[in-house]
Tab-separated table of C-alpha atoms and ligand atoms in Angstrom:
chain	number	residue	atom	x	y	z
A	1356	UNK	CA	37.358	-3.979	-4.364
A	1357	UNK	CA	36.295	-3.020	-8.097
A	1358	UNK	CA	34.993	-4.884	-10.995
A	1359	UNK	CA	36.477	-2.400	-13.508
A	1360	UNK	CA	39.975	-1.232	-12.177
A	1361	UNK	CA	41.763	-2.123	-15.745
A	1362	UNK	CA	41.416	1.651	-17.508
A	1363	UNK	CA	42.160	3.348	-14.147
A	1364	UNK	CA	45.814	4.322	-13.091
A	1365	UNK	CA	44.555	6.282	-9.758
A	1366	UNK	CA	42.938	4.805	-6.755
A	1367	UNK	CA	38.955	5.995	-6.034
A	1368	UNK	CA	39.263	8.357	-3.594
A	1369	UNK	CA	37.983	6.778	-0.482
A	1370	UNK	CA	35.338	9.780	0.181
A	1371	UNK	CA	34.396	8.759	-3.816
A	1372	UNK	CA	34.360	5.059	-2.755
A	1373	UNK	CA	32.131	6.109	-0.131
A	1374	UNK	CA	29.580	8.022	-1.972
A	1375	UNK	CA	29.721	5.612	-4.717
A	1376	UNK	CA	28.680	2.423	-2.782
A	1377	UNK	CA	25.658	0.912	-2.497
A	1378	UNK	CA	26.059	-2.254	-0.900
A	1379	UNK	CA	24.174	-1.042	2.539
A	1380	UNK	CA	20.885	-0.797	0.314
A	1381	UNK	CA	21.002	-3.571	-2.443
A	1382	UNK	CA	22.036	-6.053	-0.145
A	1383	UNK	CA	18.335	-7.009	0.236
A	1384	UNK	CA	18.478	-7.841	-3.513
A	1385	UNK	CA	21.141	-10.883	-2.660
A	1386	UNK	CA	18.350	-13.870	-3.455
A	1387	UNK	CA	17.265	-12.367	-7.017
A	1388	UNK	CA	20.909	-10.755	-7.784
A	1389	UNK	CA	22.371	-14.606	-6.785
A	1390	UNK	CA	18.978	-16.513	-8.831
A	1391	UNK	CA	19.647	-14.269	-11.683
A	1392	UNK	CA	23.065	-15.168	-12.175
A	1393	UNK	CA	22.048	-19.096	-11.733
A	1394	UNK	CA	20.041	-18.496	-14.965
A	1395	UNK	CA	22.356	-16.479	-16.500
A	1396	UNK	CA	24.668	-19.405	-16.205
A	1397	UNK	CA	22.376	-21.538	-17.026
A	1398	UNK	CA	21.491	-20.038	-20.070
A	1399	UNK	CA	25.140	-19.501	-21.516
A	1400	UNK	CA	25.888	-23.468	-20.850
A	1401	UNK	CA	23.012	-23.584	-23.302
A	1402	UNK	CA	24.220	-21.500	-25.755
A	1403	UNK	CA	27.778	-22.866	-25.422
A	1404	UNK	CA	29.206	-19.870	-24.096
A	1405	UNK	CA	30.490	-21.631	-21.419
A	1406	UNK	CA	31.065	-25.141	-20.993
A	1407	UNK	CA	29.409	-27.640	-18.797
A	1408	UNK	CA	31.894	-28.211	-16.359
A	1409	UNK	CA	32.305	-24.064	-15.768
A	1410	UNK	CA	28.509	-24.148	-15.399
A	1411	UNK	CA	28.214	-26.559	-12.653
A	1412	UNK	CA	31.434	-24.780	-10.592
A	1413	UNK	CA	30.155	-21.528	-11.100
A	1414	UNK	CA	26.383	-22.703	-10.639
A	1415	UNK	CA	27.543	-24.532	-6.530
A	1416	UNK	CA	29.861	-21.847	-5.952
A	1417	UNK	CA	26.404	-19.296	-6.849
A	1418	UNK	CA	24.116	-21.873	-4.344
A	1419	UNK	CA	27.424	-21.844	-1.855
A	1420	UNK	CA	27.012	-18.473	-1.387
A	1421	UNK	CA	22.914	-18.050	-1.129
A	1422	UNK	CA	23.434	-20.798	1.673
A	1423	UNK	CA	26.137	-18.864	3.269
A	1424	UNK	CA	24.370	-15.547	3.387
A	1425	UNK	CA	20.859	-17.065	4.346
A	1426	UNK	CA	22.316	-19.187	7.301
A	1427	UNK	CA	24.148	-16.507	8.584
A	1428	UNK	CA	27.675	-17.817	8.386
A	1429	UNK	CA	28.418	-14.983	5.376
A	1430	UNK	CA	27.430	-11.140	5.901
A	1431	UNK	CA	26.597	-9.119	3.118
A	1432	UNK	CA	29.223	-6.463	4.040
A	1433	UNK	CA	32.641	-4.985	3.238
A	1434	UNK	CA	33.981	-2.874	0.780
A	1435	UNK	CA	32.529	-3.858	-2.208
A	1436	UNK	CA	30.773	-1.412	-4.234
A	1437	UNK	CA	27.432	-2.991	-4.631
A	1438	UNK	CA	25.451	-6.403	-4.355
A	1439	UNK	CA	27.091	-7.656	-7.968
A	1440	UNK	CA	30.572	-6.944	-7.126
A	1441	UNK	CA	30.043	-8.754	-3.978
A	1442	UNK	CA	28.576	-11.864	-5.240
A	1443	UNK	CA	31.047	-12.262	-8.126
A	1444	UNK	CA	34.225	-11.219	-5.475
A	1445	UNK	CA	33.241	-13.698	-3.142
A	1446	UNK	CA	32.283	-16.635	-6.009
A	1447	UNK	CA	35.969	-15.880	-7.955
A	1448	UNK	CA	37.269	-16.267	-4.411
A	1449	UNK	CA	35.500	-19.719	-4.125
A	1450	UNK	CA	36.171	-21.257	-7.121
A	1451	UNK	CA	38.987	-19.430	-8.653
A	1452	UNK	CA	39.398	-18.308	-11.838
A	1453	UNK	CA	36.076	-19.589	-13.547
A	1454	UNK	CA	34.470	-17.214	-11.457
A	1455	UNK	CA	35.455	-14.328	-13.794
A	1456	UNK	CA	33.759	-15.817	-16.468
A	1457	UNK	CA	30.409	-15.354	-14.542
A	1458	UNK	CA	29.616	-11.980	-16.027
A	1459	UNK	CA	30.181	-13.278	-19.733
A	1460	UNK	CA	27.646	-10.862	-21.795
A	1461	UNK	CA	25.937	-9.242	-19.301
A	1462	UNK	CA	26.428	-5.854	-17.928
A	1463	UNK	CA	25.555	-4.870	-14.488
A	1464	UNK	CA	23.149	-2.760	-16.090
A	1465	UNK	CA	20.784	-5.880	-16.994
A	1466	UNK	CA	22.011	-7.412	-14.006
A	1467	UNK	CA	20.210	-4.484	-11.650
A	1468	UNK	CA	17.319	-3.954	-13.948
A	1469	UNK	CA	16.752	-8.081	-13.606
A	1470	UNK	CA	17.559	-7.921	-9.819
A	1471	UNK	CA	15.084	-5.101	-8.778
A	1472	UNK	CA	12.180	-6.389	-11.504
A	1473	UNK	CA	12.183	-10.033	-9.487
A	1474	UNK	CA	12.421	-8.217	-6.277
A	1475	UNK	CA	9.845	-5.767	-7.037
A	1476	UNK	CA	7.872	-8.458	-7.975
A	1477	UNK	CA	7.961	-10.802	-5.042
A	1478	UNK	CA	7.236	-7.583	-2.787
A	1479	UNK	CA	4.118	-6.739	-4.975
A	1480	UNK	CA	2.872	-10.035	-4.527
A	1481	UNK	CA	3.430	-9.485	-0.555
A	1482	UNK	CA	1.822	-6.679	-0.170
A	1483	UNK	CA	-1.479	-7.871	-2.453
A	1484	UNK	CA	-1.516	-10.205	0.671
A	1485	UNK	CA	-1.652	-7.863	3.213
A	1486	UNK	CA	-3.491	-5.689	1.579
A	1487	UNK	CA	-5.975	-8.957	1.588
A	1488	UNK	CA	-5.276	-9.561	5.174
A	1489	UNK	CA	-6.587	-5.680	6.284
A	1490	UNK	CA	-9.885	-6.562	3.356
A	1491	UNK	CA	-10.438	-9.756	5.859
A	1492	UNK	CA	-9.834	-7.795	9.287
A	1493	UNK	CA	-12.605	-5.095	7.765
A	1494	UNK	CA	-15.062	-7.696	6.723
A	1495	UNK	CA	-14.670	-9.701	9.949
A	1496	UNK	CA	-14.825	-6.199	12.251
A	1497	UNK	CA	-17.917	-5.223	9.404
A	1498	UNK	CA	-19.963	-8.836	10.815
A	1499	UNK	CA	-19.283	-8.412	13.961
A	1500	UNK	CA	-21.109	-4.845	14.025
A	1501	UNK	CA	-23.824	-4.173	11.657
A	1502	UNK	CA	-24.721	-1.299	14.043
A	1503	UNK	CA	-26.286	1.862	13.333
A	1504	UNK	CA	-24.360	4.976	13.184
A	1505	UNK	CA	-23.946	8.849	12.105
A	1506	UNK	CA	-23.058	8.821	8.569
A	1507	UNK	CA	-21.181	12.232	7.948
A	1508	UNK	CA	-21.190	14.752	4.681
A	1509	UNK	CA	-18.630	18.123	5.984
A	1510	UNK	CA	-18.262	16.200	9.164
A	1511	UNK	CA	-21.433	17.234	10.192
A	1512	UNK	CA	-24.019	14.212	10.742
A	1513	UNK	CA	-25.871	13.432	7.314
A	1514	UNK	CA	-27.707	10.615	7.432
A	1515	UNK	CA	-28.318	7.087	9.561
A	1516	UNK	CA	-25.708	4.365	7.773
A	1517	UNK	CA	-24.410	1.218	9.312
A	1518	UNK	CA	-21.293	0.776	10.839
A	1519	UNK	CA	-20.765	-2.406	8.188
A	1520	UNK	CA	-21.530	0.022	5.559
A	1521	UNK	CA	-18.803	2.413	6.155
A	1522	UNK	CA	-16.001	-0.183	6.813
A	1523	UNK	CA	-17.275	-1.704	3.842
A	1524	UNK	CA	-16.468	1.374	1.940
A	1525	UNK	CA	-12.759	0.823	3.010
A	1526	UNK	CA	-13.087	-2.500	1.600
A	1527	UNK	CA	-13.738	-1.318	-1.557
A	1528	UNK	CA	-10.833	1.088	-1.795
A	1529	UNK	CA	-8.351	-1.574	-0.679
A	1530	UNK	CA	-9.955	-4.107	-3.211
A	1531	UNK	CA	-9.523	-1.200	-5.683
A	1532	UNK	CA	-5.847	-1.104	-4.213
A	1533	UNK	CA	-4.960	-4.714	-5.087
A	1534	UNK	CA	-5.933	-4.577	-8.690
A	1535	UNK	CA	-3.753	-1.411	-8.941
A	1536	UNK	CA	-0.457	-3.438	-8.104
A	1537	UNK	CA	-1.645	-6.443	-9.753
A	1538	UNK	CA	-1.700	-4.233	-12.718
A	1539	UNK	CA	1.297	-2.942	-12.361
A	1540	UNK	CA	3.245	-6.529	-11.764
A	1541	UNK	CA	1.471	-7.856	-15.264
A	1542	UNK	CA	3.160	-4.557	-16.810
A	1543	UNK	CA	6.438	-5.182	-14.876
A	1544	UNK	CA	6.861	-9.089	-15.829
A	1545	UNK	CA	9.616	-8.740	-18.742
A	1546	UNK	CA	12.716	-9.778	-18.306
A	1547	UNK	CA	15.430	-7.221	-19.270
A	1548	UNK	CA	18.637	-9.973	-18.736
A	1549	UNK	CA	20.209	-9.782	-22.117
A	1550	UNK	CA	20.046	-6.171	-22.964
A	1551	UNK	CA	23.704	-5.807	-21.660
A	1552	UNK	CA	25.296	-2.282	-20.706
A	1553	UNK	CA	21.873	-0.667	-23.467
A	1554	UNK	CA	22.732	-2.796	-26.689
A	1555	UNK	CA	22.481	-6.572	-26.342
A	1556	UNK	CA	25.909	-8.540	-26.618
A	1557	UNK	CA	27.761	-9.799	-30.018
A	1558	UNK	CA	27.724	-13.359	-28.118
A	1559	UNK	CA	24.605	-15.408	-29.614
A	1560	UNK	CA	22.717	-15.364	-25.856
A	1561	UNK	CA	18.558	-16.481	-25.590
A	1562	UNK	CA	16.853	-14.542	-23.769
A	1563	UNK	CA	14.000	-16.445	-23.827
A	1564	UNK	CA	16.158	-19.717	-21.798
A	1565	UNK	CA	16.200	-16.267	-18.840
A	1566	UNK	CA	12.691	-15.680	-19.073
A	1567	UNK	CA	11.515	-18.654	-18.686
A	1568	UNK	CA	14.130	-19.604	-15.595
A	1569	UNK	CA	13.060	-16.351	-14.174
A	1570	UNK	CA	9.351	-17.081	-14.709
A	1571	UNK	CA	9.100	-13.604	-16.762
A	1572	UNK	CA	6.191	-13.952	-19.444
A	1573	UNK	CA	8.201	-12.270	-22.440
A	1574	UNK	CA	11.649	-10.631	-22.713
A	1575	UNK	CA	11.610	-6.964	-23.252
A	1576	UNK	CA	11.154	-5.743	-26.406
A	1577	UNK	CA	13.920	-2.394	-26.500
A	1578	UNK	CA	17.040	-2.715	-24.982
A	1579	UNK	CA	17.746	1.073	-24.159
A	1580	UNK	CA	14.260	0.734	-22.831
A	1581	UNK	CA	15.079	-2.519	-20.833
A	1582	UNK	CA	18.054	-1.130	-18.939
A	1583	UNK	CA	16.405	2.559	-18.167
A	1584	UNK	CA	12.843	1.855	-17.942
A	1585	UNK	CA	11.914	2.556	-13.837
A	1586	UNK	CA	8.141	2.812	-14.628
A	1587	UNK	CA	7.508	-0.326	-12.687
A	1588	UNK	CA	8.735	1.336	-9.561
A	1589	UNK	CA	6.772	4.429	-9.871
A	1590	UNK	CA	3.776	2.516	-10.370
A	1591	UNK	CA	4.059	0.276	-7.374
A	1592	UNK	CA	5.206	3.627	-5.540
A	1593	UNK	CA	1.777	5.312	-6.891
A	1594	UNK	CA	0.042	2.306	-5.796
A	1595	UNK	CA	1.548	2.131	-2.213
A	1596	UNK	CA	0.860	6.275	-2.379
A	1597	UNK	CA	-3.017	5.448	-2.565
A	1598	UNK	CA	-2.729	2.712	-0.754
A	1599	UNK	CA	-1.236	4.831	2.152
A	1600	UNK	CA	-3.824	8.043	1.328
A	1601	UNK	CA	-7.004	5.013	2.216
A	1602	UNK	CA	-4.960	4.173	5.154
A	1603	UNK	CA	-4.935	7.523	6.507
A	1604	UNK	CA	-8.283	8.342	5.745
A	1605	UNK	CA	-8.888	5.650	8.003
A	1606	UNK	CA	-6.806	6.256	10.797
A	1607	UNK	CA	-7.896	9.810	11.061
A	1608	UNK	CA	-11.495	8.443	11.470
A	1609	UNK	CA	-10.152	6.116	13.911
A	1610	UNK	CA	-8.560	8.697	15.898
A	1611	UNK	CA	-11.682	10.753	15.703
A	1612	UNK	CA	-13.898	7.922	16.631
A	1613	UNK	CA	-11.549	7.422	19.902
A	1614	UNK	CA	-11.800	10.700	20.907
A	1615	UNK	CA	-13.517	11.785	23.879
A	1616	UNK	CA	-15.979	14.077	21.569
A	1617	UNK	CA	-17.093	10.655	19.595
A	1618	UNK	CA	-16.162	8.065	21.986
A	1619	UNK	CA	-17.776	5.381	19.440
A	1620	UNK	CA	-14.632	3.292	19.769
A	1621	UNK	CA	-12.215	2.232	21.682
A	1622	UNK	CA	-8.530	1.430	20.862
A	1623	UNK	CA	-7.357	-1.532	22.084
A	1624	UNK	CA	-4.349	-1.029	24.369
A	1625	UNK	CA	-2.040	-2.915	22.527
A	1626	UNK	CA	-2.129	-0.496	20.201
A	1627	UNK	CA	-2.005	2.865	21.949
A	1628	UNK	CA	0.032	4.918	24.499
A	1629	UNK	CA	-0.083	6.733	27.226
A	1630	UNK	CA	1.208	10.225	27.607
A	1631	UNK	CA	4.392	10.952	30.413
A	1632	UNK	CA	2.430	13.798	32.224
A	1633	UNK	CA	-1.672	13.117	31.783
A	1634	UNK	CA	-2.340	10.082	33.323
A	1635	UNK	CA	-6.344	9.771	31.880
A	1636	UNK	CA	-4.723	9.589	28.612
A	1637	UNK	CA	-4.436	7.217	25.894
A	1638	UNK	CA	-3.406	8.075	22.728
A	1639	UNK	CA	-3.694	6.076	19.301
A	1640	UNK	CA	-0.243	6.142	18.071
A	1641	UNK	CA	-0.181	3.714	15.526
A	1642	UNK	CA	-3.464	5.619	13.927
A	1643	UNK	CA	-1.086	8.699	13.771
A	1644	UNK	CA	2.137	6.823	12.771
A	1645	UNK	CA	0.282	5.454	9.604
A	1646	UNK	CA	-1.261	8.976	9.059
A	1647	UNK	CA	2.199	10.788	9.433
A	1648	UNK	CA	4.007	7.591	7.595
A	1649	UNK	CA	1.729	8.353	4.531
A	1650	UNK	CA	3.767	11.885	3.667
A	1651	UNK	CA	6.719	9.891	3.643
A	1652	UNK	CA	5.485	7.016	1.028
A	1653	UNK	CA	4.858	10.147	-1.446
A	1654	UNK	CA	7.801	12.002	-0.443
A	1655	UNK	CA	9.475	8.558	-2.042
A	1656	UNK	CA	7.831	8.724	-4.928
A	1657	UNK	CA	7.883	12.261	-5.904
A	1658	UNK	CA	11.684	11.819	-4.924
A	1659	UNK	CA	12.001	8.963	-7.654
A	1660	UNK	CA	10.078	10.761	-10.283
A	1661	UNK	CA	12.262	13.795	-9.826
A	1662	UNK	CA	15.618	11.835	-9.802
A	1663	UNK	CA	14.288	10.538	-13.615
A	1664	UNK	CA	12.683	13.488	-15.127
A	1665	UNK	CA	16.233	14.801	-16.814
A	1666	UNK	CA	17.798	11.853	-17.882
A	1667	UNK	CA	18.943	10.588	-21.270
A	1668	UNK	CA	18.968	7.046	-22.004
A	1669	UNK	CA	19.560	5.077	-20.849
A	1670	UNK	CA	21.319	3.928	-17.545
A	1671	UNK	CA	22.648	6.839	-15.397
A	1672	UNK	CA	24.165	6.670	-11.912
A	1673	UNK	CA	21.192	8.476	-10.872
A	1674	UNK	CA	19.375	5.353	-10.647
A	1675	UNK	CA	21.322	4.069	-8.275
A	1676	UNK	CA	18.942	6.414	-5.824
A	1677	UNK	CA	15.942	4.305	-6.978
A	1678	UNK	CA	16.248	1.696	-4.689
A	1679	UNK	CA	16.499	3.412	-1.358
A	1680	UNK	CA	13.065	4.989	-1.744
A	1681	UNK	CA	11.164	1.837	-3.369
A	1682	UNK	CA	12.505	0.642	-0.027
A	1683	UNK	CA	11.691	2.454	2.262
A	1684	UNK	CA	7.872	3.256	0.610
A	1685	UNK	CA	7.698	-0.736	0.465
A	1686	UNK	CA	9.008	-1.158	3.800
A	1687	UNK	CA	6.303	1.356	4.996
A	1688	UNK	CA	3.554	0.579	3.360
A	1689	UNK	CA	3.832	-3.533	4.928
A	1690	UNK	CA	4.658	-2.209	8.411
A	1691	UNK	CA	0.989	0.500	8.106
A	1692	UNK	CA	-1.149	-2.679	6.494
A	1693	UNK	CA	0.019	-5.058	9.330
A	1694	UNK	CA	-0.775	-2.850	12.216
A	1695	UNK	CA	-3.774	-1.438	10.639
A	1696	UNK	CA	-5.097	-5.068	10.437
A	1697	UNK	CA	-4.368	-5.644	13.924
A	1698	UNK	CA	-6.191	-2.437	15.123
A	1699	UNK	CA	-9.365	-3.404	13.161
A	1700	UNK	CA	-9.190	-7.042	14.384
A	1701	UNK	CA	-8.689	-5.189	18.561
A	1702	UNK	CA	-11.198	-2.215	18.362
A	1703	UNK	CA	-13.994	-2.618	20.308
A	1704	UNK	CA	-17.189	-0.504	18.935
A	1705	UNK	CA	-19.990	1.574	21.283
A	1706	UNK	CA	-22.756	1.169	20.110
A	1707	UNK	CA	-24.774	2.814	21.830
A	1708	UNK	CA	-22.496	6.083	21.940
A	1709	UNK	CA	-23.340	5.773	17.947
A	1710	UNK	CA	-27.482	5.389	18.164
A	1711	UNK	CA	-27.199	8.255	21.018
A	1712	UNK	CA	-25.420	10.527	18.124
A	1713	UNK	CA	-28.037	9.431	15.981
A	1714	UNK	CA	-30.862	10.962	17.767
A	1715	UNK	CA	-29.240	14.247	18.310
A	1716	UNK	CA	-28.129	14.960	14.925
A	1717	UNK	CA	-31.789	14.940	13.256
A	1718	UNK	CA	-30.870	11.925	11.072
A	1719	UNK	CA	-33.982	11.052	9.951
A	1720	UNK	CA	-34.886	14.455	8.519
A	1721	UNK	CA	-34.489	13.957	4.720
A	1722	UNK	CA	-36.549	10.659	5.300
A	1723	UNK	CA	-39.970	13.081	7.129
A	1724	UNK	CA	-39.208	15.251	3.467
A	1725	UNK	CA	-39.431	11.773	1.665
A	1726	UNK	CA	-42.415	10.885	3.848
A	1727	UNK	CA	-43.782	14.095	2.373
A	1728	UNK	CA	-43.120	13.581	-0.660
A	1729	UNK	CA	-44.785	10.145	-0.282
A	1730	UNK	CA	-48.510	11.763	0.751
A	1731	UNK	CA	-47.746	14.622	-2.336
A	1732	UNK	CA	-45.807	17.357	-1.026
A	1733	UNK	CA	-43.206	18.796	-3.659
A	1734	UNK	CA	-40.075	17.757	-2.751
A	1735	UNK	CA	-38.528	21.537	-1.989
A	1736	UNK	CA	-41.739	22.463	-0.033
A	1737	UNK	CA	-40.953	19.623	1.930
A	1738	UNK	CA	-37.499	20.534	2.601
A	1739	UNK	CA	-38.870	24.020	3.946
A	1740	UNK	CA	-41.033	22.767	6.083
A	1741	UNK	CA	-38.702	20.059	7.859
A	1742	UNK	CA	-36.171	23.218	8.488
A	1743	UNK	CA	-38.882	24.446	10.250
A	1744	UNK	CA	-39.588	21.335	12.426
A	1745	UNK	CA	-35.657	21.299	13.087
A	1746	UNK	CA	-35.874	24.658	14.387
A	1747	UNK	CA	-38.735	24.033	17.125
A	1748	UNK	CA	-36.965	20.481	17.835
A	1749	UNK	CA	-33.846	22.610	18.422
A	1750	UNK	CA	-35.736	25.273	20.818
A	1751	UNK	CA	-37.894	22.483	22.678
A	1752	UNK	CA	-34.551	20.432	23.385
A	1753	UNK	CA	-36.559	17.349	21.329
A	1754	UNK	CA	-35.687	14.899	18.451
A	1755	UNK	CA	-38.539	14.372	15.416
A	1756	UNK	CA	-39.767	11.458	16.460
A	1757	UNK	CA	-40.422	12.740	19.884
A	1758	UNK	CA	-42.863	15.138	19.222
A	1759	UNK	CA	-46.731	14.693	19.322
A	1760	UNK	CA	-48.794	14.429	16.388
A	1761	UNK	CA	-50.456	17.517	17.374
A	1762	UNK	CA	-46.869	19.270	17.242
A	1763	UNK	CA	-46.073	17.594	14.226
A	1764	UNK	CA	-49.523	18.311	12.750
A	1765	UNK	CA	-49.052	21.746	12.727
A	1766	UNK	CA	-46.295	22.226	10.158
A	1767	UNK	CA	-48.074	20.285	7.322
A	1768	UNK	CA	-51.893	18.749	6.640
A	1769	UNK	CA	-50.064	16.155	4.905
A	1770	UNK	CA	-48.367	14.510	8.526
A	1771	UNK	CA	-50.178	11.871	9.987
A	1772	UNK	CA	-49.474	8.995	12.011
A	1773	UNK	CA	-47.549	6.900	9.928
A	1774	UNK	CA	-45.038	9.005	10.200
A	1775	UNK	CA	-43.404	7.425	13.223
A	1776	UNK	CA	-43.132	3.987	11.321
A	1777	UNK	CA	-41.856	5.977	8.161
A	1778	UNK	CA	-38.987	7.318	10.363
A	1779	UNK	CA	-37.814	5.121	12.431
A	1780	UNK	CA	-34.100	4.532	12.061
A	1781	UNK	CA	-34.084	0.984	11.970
A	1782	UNK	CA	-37.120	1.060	9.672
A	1783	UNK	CA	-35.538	3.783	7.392
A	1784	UNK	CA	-32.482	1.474	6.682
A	1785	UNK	CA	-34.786	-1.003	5.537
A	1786	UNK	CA	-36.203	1.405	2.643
A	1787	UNK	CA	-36.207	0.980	-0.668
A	1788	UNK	CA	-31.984	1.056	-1.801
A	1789	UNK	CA	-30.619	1.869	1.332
A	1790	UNK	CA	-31.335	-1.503	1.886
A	1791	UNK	CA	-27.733	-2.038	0.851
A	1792	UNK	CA	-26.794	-0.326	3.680
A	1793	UNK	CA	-28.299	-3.055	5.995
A	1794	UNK	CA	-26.353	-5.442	4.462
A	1795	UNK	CA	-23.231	-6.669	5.241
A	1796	UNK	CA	-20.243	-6.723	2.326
A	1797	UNK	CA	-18.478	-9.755	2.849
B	1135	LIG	N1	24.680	-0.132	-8.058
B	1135	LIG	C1	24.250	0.161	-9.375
B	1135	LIG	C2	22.798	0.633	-9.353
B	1135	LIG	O1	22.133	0.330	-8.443
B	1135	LIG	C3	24.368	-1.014	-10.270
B	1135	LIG	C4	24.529	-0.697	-11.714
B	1135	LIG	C5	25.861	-0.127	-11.955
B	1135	LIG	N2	26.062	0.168	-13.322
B	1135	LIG	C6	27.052	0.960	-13.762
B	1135	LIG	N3	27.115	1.161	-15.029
B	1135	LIG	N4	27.862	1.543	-12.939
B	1135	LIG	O2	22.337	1.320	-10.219
């Protein structure tokens, strides 16, 4: 069933009517394409475009419809070629005749670009929430373990941090990752209802009447622009891209830290699996799934930006292809943030697997150069003389702290026994900035 049979003499080609459809993707869009047309309505009423009584009919047959499809009773479905030719079918064969007045100065060109703006928008807003949600699980997880552990430059152990500290850090990027979309929905929120096929209409519409039912802040400025722009998307996409990069930055640490070489976490169950042949095993999936998940978010993305790099203005069926990868990379990105909440909120932390690392891995060696500094070594002389220390701690099987004064005497006039206090882990975090360490971000 076509909108636009009158110029054609042939029949589409059913593999052509096949190709062409995209009713089994936009039929998500059914709220927003449905509230659209309300204000569109609306709006010509207003403007005496169409009369009061056509309003009302076409308006109940519109909410007849949204009822139908949310309670079930009517499936978005059939051979129609897309969300707008299904809603306007279905509405002309409600209420008849007045039903073909419904697309009075509007194109489905607007009608998509208005559609996919609200949508995008609602979905922004959805996953700013979870992306809150995962900031909470972090902070919560963060309280609940200001621990010491291994903090790790080259994945070799560094320096002593706090197991607060470095979820904290993920808090940060995530906060950075909420701004990002909340950006890009202040960029997004102008309504491009009105621009028509690219070059407004001859009827005397207001656009502003659609804004303001919509809840856009302006209309759009350009019309080409309005019906072609697909920044919005990209944006988002980028956004969800990063968003997914932190995600997987975290999951590989996760799976690390579950490993039997760490062991400074465990998974909880609920959110791992077993394997069919090693029965010891237990694997964190969903860690992997959102690592793995994260080449398909920018495979979406670099798929969108490709699909618009060649094309005049303004609307092109190429677009069309837009909406199946904001999908899926929006779909993705709300399924990773939910389970990666749920993982934070159900791993259980070892701390004492983390202090044991903490000894081995000389942690506290840039803090005996410091000390050095402290009694007027020069800083690089210091350096050279705590490689040395490592070197007999390594060949006497000891950490720093463990050896005598005598032993530690030897290596520099400068050592004496305030050295212990000076680098005592606990103590160290407790030092002048690193202070910040100590502290929990919440
Ligand atoms: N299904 C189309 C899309 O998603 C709707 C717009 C169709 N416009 C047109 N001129 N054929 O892009």
């Amino acid at each position: 069933m076509k909108l636009w049979g009158g110029r054609f003499t042939k029949r589409e080609d059913e593999i052509m009517e096949k190709f062409n459809t995209s009713l089994p993707v936009d039929h998500r869009l059914y709220y927003e394409d449905i509230t659209g047309s309300i204000a569109h309505v609306s709006m010509l009423v207003k403007c005496e475009l169409l009369t009061e009584s056509e309003g009302k009919l076409l308006i109940s047959g519109l909410e007849s419809i949204l009822k139908d499809i949310e309670s079930g009773v009517l499936q978005v479905e059939g051979q129609y070629e897309d969300i707008h030719s299904f809603v306007e079918m279905n509405l002309t064969q409600r209420i008849g005749e007045t039903g073909k007045k419904l697309h009075t100065a509007r194109s489905r060109n607007d009608q998509v670009a208005v559609d996919m703006r609200l949508y995008a928008k609602n979905k922004a807003r959805e996953v700013m929430s979870a992306l809150q949600q995962l900031i909470d699980s972090l902070n919560q997880k963060a309280a609940d373990n200001n621990v010491i552990m291994p903090g790790y430059t080259h994945l070799q152990r560094a320096q002593v941090v706090t197991f607060s500290h470095h979820l904290g850090a993920y808090v940060q990027m995530f906060s950075r990752d909420k701004k990002r979309i909340a950006n890009a929905i202040e960029i997004l929120d102008e309504n491009p209802l009105g621009c028509g096929a690219l070059a407004g209409t001859t009827h005397n519409i207001n656009r502003e009447i659609t804004t303001e039912l919509l809840g856009f802040s302006k209309p759009v400025d350009n019309f080409l622009d309005g019906v072609s722009d697909r920044d919005y998307m990209l944006e988002l996409m980028s956004g969800f891209s990063i968003t997914m990069m932190h995600m997987s930055r975290l999951s590989e640490e996760l799976i690390l830290w579950s490993s039997q070489e760490f062991k400074f976490i465990e998974m909880d169950d609920a959110y791992s699996t077993g394997s069919s042949i090693m029965p010891q095993k237990k694997n964190p999936d969903a860690a992997e799934l959102i690592r793995g998940k994260t080449g398909r978010v920018y495979g979406s993305l670099f798929s969108l930006l490709t699909t618009l790099k060649g094309l005049p203005l303004t609307y092109n069926k190429d677009m069309q292809e837009d909406k199946e990868q904001f999908f899926d990379s929006l779909d993705t990105v709300l399924d990773c943030l939910e389970i990666m909440a749920k993982m934070i909120d159900t791993l259980h932390v070892k701390e004492e697997n983390m202090k044991a690392a903490i000894k081995a891995g000389f942690l506290n060696a840039t803090e005996v150069a410091d000390y050095l500094v402290s009694k007027g070594t020069a800083f690089r002389d210091a350096h050279e003389i705590v490689g040395k220390i490592i070197i007999y701690c390594e060949e006497h099987k000891k950490a720093i702290e463990d050896l005598t004064i005598e032993e530690l005497a030897k290596f520099s006039g400068n050592i004496a026994d305030d050295i212990y206090e000076y680098i005592d882990y606990e103590n160290i975090l407790n030092k002048g900035n690193k202070k910040l360490i100590k502290q929990i971000t919440r």
